[in-house]
PDB file of N, CA and C and ligand atoms in Angstrom:
ATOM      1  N   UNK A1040     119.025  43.741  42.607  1.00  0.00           N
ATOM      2  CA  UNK A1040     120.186  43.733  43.472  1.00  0.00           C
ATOM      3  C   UNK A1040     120.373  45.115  44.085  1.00  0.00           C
ATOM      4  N   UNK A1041     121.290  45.081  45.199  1.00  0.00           N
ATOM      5  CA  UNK A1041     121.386  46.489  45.735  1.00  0.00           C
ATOM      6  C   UNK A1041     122.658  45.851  46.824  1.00  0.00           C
ATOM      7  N   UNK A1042     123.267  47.322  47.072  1.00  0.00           N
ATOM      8  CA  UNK A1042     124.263  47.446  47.509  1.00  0.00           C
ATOM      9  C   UNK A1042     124.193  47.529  48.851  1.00  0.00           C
ATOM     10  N   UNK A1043     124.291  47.380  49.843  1.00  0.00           N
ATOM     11  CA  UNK A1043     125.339  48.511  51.220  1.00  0.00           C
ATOM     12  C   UNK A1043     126.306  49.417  51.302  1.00  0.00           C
ATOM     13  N   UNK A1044     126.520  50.729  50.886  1.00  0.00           N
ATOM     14  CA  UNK A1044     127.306  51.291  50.786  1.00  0.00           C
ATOM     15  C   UNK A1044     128.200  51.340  52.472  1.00  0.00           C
ATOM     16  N   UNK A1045     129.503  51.013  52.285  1.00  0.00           N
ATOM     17  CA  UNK A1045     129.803  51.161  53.872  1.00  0.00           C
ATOM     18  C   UNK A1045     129.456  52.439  54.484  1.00  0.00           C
ATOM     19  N   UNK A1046     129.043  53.502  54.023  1.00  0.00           N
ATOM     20  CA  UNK A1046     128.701  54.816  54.526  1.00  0.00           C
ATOM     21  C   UNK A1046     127.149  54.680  55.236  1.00  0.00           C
ATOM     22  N   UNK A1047     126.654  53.615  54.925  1.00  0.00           N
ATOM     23  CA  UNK A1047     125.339  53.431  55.234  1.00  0.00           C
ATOM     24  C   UNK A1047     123.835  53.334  54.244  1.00  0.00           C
ATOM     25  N   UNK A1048     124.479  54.000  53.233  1.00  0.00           N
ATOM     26  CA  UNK A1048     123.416  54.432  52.145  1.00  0.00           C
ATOM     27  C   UNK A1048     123.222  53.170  51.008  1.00  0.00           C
ATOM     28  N   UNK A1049     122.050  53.356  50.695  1.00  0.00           N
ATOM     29  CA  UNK A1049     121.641  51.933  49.703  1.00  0.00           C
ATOM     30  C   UNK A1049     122.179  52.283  48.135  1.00  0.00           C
ATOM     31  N   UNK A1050     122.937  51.851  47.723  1.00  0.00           N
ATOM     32  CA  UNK A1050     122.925  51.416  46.104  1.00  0.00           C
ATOM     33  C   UNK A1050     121.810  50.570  45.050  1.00  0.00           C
ATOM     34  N   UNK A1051     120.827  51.262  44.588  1.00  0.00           N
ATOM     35  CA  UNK A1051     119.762  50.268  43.945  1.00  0.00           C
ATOM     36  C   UNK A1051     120.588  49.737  42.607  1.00  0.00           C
ATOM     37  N   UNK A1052     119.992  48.949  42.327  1.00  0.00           N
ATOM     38  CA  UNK A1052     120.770  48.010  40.921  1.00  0.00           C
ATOM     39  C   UNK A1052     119.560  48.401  39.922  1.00  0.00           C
ATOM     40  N   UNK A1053     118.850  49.657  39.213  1.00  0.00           N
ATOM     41  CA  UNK A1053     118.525  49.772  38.040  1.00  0.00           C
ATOM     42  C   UNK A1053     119.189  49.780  37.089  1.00  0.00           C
ATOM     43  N   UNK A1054     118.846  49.889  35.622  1.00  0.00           N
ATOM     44  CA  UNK A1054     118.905  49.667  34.871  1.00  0.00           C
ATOM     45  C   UNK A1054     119.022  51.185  33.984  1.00  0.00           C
ATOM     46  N   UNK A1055     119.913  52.073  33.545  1.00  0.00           N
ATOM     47  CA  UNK A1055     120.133  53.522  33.068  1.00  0.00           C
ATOM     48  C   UNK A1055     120.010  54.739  34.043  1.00  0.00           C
ATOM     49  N   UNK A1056     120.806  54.399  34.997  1.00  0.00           N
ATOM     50  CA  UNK A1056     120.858  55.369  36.157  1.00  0.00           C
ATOM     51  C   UNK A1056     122.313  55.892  36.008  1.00  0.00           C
ATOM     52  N   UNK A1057     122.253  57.244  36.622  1.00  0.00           N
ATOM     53  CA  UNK A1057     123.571  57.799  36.537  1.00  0.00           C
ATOM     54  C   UNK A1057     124.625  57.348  37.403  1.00  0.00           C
ATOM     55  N   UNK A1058     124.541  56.604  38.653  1.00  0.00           N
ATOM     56  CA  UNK A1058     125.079  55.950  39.482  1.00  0.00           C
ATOM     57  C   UNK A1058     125.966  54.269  38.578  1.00  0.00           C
ATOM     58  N   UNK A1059     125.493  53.960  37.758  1.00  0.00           N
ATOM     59  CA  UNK A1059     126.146  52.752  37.080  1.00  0.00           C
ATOM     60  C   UNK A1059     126.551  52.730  35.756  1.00  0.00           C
ATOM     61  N   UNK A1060     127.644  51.658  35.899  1.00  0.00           N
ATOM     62  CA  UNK A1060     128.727  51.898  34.549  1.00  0.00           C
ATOM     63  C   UNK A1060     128.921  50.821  34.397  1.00  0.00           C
ATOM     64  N   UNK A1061     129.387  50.813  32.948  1.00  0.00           N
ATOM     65  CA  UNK A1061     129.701  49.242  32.656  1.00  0.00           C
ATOM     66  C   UNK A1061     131.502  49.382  32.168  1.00  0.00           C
ATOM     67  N   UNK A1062     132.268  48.535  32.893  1.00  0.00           N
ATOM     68  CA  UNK A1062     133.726  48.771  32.705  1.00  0.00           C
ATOM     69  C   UNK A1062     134.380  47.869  31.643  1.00  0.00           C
ATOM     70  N   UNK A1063     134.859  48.415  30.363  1.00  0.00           N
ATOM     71  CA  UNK A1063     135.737  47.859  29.597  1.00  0.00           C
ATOM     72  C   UNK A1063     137.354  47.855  29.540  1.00  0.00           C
ATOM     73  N   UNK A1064     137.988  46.695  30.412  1.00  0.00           N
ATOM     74  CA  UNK A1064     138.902  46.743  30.447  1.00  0.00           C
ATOM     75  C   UNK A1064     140.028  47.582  28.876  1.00  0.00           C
ATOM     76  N   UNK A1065     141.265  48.179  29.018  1.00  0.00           N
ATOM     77  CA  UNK A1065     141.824  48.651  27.926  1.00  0.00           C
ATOM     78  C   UNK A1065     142.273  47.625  26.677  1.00  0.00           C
ATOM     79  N   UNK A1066     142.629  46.395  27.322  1.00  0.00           N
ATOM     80  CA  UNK A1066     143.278  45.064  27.364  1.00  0.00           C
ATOM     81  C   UNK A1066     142.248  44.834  26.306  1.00  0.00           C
ATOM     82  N   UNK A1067     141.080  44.775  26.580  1.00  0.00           N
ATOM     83  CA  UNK A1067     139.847  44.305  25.933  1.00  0.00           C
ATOM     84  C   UNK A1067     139.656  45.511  24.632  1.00  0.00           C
ATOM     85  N   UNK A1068     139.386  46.616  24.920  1.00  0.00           N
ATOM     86  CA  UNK A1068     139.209  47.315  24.137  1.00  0.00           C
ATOM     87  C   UNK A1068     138.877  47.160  22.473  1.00  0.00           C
ATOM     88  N   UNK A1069     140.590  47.017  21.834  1.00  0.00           N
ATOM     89  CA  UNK A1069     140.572  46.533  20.413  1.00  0.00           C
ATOM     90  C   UNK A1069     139.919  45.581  20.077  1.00  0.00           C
ATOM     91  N   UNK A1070     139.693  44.297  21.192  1.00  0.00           N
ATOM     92  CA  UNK A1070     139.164  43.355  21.024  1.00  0.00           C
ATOM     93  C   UNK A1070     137.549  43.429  20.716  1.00  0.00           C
ATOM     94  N   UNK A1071     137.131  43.861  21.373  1.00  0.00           N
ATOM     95  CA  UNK A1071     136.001  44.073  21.382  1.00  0.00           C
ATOM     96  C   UNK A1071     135.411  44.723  20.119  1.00  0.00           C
ATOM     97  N   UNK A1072     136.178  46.240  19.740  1.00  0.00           N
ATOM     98  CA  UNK A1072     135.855  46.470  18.166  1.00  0.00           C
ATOM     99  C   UNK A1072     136.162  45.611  17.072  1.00  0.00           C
ATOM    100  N   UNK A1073     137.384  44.844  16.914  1.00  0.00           N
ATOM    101  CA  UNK A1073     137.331  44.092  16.326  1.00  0.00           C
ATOM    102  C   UNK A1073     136.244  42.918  16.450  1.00  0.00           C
ATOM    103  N   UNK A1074     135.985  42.069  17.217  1.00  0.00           N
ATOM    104  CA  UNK A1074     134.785  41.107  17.426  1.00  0.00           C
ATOM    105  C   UNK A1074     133.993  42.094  16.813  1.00  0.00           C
ATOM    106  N   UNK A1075     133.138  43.287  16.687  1.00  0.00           N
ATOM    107  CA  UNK A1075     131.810  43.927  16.056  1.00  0.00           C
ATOM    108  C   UNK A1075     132.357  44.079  14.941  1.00  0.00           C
ATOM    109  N   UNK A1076     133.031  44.318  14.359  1.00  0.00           N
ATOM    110  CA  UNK A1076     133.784  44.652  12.882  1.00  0.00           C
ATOM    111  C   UNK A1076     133.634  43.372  12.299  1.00  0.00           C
ATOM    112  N   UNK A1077     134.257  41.974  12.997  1.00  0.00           N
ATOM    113  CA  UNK A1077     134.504  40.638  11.846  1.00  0.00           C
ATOM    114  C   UNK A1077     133.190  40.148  12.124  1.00  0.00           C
ATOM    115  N   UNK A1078     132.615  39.944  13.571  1.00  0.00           N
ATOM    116  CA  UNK A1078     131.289  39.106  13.956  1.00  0.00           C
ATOM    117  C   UNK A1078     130.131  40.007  13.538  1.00  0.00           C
ATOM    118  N   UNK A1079     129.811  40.563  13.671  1.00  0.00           N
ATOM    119  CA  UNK A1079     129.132  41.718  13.157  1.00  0.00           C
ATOM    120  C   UNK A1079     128.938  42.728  11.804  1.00  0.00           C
ATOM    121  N   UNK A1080     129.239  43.533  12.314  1.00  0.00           N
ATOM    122  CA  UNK A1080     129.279  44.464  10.760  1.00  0.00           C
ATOM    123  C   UNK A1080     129.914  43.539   9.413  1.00  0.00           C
ATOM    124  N   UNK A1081     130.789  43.218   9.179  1.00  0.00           N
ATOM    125  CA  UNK A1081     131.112  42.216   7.883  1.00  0.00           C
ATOM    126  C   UNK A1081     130.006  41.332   7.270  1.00  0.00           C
ATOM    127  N   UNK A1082     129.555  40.231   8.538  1.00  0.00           N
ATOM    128  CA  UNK A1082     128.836  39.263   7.933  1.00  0.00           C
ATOM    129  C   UNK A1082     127.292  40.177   7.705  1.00  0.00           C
ATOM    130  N   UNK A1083     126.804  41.232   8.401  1.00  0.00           N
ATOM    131  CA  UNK A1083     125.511  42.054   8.452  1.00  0.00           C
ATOM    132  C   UNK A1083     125.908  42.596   6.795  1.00  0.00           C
ATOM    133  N   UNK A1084     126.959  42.951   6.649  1.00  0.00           N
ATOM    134  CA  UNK A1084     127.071  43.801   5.282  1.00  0.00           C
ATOM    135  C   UNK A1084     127.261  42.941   3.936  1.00  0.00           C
ATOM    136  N   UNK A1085     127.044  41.837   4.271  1.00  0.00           N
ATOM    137  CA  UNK A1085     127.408  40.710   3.039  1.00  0.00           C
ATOM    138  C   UNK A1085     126.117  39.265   3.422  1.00  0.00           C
ATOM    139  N   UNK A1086     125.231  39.889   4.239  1.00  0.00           N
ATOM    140  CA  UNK A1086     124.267  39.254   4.244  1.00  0.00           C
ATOM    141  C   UNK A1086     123.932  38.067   4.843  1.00  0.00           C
ATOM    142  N   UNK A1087     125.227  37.521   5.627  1.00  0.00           N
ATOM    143  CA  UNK A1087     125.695  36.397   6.025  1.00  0.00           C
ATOM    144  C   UNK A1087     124.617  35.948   7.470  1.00  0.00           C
ATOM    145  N   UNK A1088     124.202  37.229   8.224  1.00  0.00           N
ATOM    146  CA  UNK A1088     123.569  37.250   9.078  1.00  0.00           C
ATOM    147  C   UNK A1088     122.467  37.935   9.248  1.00  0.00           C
ATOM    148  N   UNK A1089     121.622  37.998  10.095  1.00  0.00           N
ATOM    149  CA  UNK A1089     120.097  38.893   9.807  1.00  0.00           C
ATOM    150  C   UNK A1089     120.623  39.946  10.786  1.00  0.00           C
ATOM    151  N   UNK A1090     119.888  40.747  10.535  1.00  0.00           N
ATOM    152  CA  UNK A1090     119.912  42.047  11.550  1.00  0.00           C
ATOM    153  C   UNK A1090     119.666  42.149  12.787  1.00  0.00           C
ATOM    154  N   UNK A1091     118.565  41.050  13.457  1.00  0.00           N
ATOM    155  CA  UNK A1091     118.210  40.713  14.366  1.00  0.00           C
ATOM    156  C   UNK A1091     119.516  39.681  14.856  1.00  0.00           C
ATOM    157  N   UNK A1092     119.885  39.067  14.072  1.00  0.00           N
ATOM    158  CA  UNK A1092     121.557  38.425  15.062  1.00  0.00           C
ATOM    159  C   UNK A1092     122.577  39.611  14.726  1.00  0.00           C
ATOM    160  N   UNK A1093     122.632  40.664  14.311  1.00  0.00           N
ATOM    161  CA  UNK A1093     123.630  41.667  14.420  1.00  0.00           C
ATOM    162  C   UNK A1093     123.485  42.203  15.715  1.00  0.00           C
ATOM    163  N   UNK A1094     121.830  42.305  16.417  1.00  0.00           N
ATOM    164  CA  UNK A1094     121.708  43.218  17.413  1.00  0.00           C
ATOM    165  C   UNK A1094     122.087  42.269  18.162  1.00  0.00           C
ATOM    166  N   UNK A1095     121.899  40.971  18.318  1.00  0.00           N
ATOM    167  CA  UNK A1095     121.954  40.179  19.224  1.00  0.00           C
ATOM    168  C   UNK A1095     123.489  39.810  19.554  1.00  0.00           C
ATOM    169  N   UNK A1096     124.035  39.748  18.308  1.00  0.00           N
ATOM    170  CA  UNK A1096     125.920  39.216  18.457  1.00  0.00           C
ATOM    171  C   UNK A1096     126.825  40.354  19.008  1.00  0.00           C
ATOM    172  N   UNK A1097     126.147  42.176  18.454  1.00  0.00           N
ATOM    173  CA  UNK A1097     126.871  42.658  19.125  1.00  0.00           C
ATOM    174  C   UNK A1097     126.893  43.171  20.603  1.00  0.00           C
ATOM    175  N   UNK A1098     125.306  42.749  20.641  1.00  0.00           N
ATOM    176  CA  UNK A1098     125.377  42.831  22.319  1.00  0.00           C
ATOM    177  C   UNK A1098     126.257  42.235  23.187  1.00  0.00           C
ATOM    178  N   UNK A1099     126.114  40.601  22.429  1.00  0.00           N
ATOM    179  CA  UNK A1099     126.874  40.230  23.676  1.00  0.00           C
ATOM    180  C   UNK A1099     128.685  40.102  23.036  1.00  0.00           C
ATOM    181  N   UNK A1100     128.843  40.577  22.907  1.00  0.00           N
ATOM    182  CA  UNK A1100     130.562  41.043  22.195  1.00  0.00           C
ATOM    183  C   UNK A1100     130.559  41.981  23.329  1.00  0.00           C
ATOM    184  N   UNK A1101     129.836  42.907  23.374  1.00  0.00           N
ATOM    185  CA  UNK A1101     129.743  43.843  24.590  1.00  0.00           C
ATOM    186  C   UNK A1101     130.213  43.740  25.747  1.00  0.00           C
ATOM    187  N   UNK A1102     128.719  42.616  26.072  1.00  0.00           N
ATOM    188  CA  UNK A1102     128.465  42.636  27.556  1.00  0.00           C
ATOM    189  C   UNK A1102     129.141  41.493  28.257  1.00  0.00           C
ATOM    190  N   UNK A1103     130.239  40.833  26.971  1.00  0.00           N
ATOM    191  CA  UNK A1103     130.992  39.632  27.523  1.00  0.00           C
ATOM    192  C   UNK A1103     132.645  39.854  28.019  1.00  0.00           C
ATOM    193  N   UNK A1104     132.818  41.324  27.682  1.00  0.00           N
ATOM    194  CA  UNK A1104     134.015  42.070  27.998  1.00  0.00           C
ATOM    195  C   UNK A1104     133.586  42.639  29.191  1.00  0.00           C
ATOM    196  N   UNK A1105     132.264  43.466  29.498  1.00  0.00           N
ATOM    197  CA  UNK A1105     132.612  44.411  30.514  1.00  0.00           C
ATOM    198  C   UNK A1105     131.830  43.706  31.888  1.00  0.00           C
ATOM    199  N   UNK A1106     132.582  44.923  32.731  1.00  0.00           N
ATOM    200  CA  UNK A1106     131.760  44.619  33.816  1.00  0.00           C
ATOM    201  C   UNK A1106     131.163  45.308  34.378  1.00  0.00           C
ATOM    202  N   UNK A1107     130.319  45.269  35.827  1.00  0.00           N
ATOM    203  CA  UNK A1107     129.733  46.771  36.133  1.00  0.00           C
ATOM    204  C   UNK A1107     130.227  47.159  37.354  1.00  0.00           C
ATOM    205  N   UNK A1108     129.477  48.536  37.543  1.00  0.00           N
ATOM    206  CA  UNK A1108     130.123  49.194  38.483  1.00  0.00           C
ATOM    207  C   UNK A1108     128.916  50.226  39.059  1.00  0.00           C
ATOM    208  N   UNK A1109     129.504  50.331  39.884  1.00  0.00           N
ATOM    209  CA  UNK A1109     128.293  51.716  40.693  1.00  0.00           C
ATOM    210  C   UNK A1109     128.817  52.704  41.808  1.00  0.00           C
ATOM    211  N   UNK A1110     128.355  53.606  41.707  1.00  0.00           N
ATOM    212  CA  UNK A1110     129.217  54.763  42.592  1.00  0.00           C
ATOM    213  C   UNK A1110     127.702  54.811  43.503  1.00  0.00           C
ATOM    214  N   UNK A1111     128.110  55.092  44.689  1.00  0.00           N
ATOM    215  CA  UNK A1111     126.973  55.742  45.963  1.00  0.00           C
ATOM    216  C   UNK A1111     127.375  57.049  45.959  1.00  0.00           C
ATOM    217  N   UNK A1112     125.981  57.776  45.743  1.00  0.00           N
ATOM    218  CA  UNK A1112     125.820  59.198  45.599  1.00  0.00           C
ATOM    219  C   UNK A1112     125.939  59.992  46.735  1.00  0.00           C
ATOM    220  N   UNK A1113     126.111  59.164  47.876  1.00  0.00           N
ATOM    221  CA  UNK A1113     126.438  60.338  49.235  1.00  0.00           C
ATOM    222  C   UNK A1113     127.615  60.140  49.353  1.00  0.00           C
ATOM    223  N   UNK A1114     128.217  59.380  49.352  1.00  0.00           N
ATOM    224  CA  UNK A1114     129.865  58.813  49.500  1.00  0.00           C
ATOM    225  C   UNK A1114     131.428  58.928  48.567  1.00  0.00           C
ATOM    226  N   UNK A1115     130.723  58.586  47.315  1.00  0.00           N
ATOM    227  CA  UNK A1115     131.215  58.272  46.177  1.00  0.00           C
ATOM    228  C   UNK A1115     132.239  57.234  46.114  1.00  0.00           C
ATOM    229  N   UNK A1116     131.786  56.395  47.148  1.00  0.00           N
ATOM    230  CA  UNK A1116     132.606  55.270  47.144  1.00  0.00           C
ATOM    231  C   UNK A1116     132.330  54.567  45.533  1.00  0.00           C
ATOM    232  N   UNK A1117     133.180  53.921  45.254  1.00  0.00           N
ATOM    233  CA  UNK A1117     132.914  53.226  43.219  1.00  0.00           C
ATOM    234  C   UNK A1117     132.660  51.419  44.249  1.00  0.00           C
ATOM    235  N   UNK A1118     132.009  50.843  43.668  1.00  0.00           N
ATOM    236  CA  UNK A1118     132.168  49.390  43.381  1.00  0.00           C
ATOM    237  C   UNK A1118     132.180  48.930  42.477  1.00  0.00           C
ATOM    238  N   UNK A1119     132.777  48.164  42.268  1.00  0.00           N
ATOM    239  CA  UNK A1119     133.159  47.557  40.929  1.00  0.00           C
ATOM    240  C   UNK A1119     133.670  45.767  40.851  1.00  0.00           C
ATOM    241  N   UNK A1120     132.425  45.414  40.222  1.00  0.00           N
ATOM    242  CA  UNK A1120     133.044  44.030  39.965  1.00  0.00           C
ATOM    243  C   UNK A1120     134.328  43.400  39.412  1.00  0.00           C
ATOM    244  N   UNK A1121     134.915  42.542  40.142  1.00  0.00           N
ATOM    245  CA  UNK A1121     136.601  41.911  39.787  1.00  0.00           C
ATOM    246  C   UNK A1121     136.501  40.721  39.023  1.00  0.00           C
ATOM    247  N   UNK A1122     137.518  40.274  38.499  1.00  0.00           N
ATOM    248  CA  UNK A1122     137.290  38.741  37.368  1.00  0.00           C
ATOM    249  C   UNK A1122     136.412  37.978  38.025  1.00  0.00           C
ATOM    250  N   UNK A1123     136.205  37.940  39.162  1.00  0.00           N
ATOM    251  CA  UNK A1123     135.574  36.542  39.513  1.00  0.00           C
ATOM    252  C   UNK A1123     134.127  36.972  40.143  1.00  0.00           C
ATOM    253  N   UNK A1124     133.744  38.753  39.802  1.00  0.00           N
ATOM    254  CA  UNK A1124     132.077  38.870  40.198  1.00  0.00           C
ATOM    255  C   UNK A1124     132.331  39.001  41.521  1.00  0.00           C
ATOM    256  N   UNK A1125     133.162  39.642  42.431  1.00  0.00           N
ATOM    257  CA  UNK A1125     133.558  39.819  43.519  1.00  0.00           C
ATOM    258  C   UNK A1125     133.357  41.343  43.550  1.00  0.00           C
ATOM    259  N   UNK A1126     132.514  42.010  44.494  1.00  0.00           N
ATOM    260  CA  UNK A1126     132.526  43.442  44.405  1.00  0.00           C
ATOM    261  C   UNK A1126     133.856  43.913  45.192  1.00  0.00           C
ATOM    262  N   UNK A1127     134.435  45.023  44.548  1.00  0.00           N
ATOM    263  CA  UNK A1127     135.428  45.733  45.017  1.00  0.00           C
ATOM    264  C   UNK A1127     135.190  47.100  45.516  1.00  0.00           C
ATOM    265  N   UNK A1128     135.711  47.734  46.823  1.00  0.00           N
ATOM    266  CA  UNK A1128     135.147  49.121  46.924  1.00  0.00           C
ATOM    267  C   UNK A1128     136.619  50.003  46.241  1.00  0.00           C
ATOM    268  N   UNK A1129     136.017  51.185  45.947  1.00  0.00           N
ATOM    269  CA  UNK A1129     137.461  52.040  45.900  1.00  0.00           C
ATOM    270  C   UNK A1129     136.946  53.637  46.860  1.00  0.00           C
ATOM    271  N   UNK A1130     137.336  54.193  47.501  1.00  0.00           N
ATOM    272  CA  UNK A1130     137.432  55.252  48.370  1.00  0.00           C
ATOM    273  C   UNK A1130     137.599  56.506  47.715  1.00  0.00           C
ATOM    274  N   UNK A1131     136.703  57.548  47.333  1.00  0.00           N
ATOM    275  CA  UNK A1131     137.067  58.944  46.478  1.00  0.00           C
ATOM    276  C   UNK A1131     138.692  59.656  47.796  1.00  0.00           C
ATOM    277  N   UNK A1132     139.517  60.128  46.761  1.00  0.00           N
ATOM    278  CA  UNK A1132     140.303  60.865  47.655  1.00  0.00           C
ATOM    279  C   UNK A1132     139.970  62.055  48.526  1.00  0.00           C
ATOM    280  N   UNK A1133     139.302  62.243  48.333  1.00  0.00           N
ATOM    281  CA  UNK A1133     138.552  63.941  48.850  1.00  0.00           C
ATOM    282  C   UNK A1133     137.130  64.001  48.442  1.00  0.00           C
ATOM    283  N   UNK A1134     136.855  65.144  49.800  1.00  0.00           N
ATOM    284  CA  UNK A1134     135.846  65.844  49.669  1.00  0.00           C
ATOM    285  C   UNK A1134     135.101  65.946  48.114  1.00  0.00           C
ATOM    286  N   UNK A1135     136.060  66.734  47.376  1.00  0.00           N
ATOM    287  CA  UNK A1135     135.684  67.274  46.053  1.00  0.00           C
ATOM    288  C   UNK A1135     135.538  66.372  45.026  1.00  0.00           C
ATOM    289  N   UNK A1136     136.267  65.266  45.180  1.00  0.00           N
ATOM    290  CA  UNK A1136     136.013  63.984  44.048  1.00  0.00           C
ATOM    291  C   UNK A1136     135.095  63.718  43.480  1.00  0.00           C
ATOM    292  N   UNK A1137     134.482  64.007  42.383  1.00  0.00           N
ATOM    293  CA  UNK A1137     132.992  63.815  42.229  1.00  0.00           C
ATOM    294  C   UNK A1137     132.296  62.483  42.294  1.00  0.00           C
ATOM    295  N   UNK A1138     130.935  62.994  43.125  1.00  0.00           N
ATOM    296  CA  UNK A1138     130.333  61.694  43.117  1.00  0.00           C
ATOM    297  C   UNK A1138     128.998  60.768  41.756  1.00  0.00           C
ATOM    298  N   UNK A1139     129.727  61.646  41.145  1.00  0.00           N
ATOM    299  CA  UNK A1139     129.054  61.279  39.571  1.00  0.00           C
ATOM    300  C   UNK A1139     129.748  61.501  38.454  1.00  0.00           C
ATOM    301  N   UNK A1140     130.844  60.255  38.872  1.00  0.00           N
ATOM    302  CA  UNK A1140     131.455  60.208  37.775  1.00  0.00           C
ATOM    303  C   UNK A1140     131.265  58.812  36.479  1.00  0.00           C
ATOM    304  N   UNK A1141     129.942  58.475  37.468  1.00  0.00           N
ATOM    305  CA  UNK A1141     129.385  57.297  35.925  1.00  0.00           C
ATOM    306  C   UNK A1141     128.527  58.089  34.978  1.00  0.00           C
ATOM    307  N   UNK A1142     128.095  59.282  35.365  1.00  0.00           N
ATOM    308  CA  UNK A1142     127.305  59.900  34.803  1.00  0.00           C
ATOM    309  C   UNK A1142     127.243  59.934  33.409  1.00  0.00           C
ATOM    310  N   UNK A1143     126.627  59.662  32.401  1.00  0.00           N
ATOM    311  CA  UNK A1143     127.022  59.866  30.978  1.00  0.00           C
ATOM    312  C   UNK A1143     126.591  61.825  30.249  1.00  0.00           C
ATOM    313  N   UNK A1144     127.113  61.758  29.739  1.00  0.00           N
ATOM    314  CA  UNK A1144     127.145  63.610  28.970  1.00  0.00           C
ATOM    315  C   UNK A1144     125.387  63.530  28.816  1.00  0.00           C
ATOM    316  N   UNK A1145     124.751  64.961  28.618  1.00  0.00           N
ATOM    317  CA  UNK A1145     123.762  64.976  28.384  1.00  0.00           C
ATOM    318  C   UNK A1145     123.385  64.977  26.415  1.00  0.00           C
ATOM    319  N   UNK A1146     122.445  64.372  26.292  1.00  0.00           N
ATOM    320  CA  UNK A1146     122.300  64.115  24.802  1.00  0.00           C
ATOM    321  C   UNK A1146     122.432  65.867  24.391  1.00  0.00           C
ATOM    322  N   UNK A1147     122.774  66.180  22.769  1.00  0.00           N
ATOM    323  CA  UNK A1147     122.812  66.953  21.900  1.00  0.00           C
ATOM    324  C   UNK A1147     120.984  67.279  21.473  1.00  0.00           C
ATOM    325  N   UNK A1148     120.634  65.983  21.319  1.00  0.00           N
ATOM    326  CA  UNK A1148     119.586  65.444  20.150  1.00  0.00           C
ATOM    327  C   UNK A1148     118.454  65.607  21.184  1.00  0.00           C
TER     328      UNK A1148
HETATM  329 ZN1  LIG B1264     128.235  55.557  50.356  1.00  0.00          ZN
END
């Protein structure tokens, strides 16, 4: 997939790029740790489930809350998917707004 940024510039849809984010509503939040705590970690720690459905259940506990998003690096316009998979644009206020703000910290390790 890929974008049109209205500025003109292409948005590619990879996969661990600094341009994309995955959005967890706040609403969702607790929810979500809790689902890995009872669906997950509990039954993994009492044997109830294999490890291979731990990786698998808490993925999608995950990826069934959030949604994604992507910033264009000349623009910094954000898009961001809405409940219904509808892309949304949002407009940086300024010049200075950074245009990498999906960026994740650089590892320690
Ligand atoms: Zn743009």
């Amino acid at each position: 997939m890929k974008i049109g940024c209205e500025c003109g510039s292409t948005i590619f849809d990879y996969c661990n790029v600094p341009q994309k984010g995955h959005l967890i509503p706040d609403q969702k939040w607790d929810d979500v740790f809790d689902a890995v705590e009872d669906e997950v970690i509990a039954p993994l720690s009492t044997s109830k489930i294999s490890e291979e459905d731990a990786y698998t259940k808490s993925r999608h506990i995950i990826s069934e809350e959030s949604r994604l998003m992507w910033q264009c690096i000349d623009c910094g316009r954000l898009y961001i998917d809405d409940l219904n998979g509808e892309l949304q644009c949002y407009v940086p206020a300024s010049d200075v707004t950074s245009k990498q703000i999906l960026r994740g910290r650089e590892s320690s390790t």
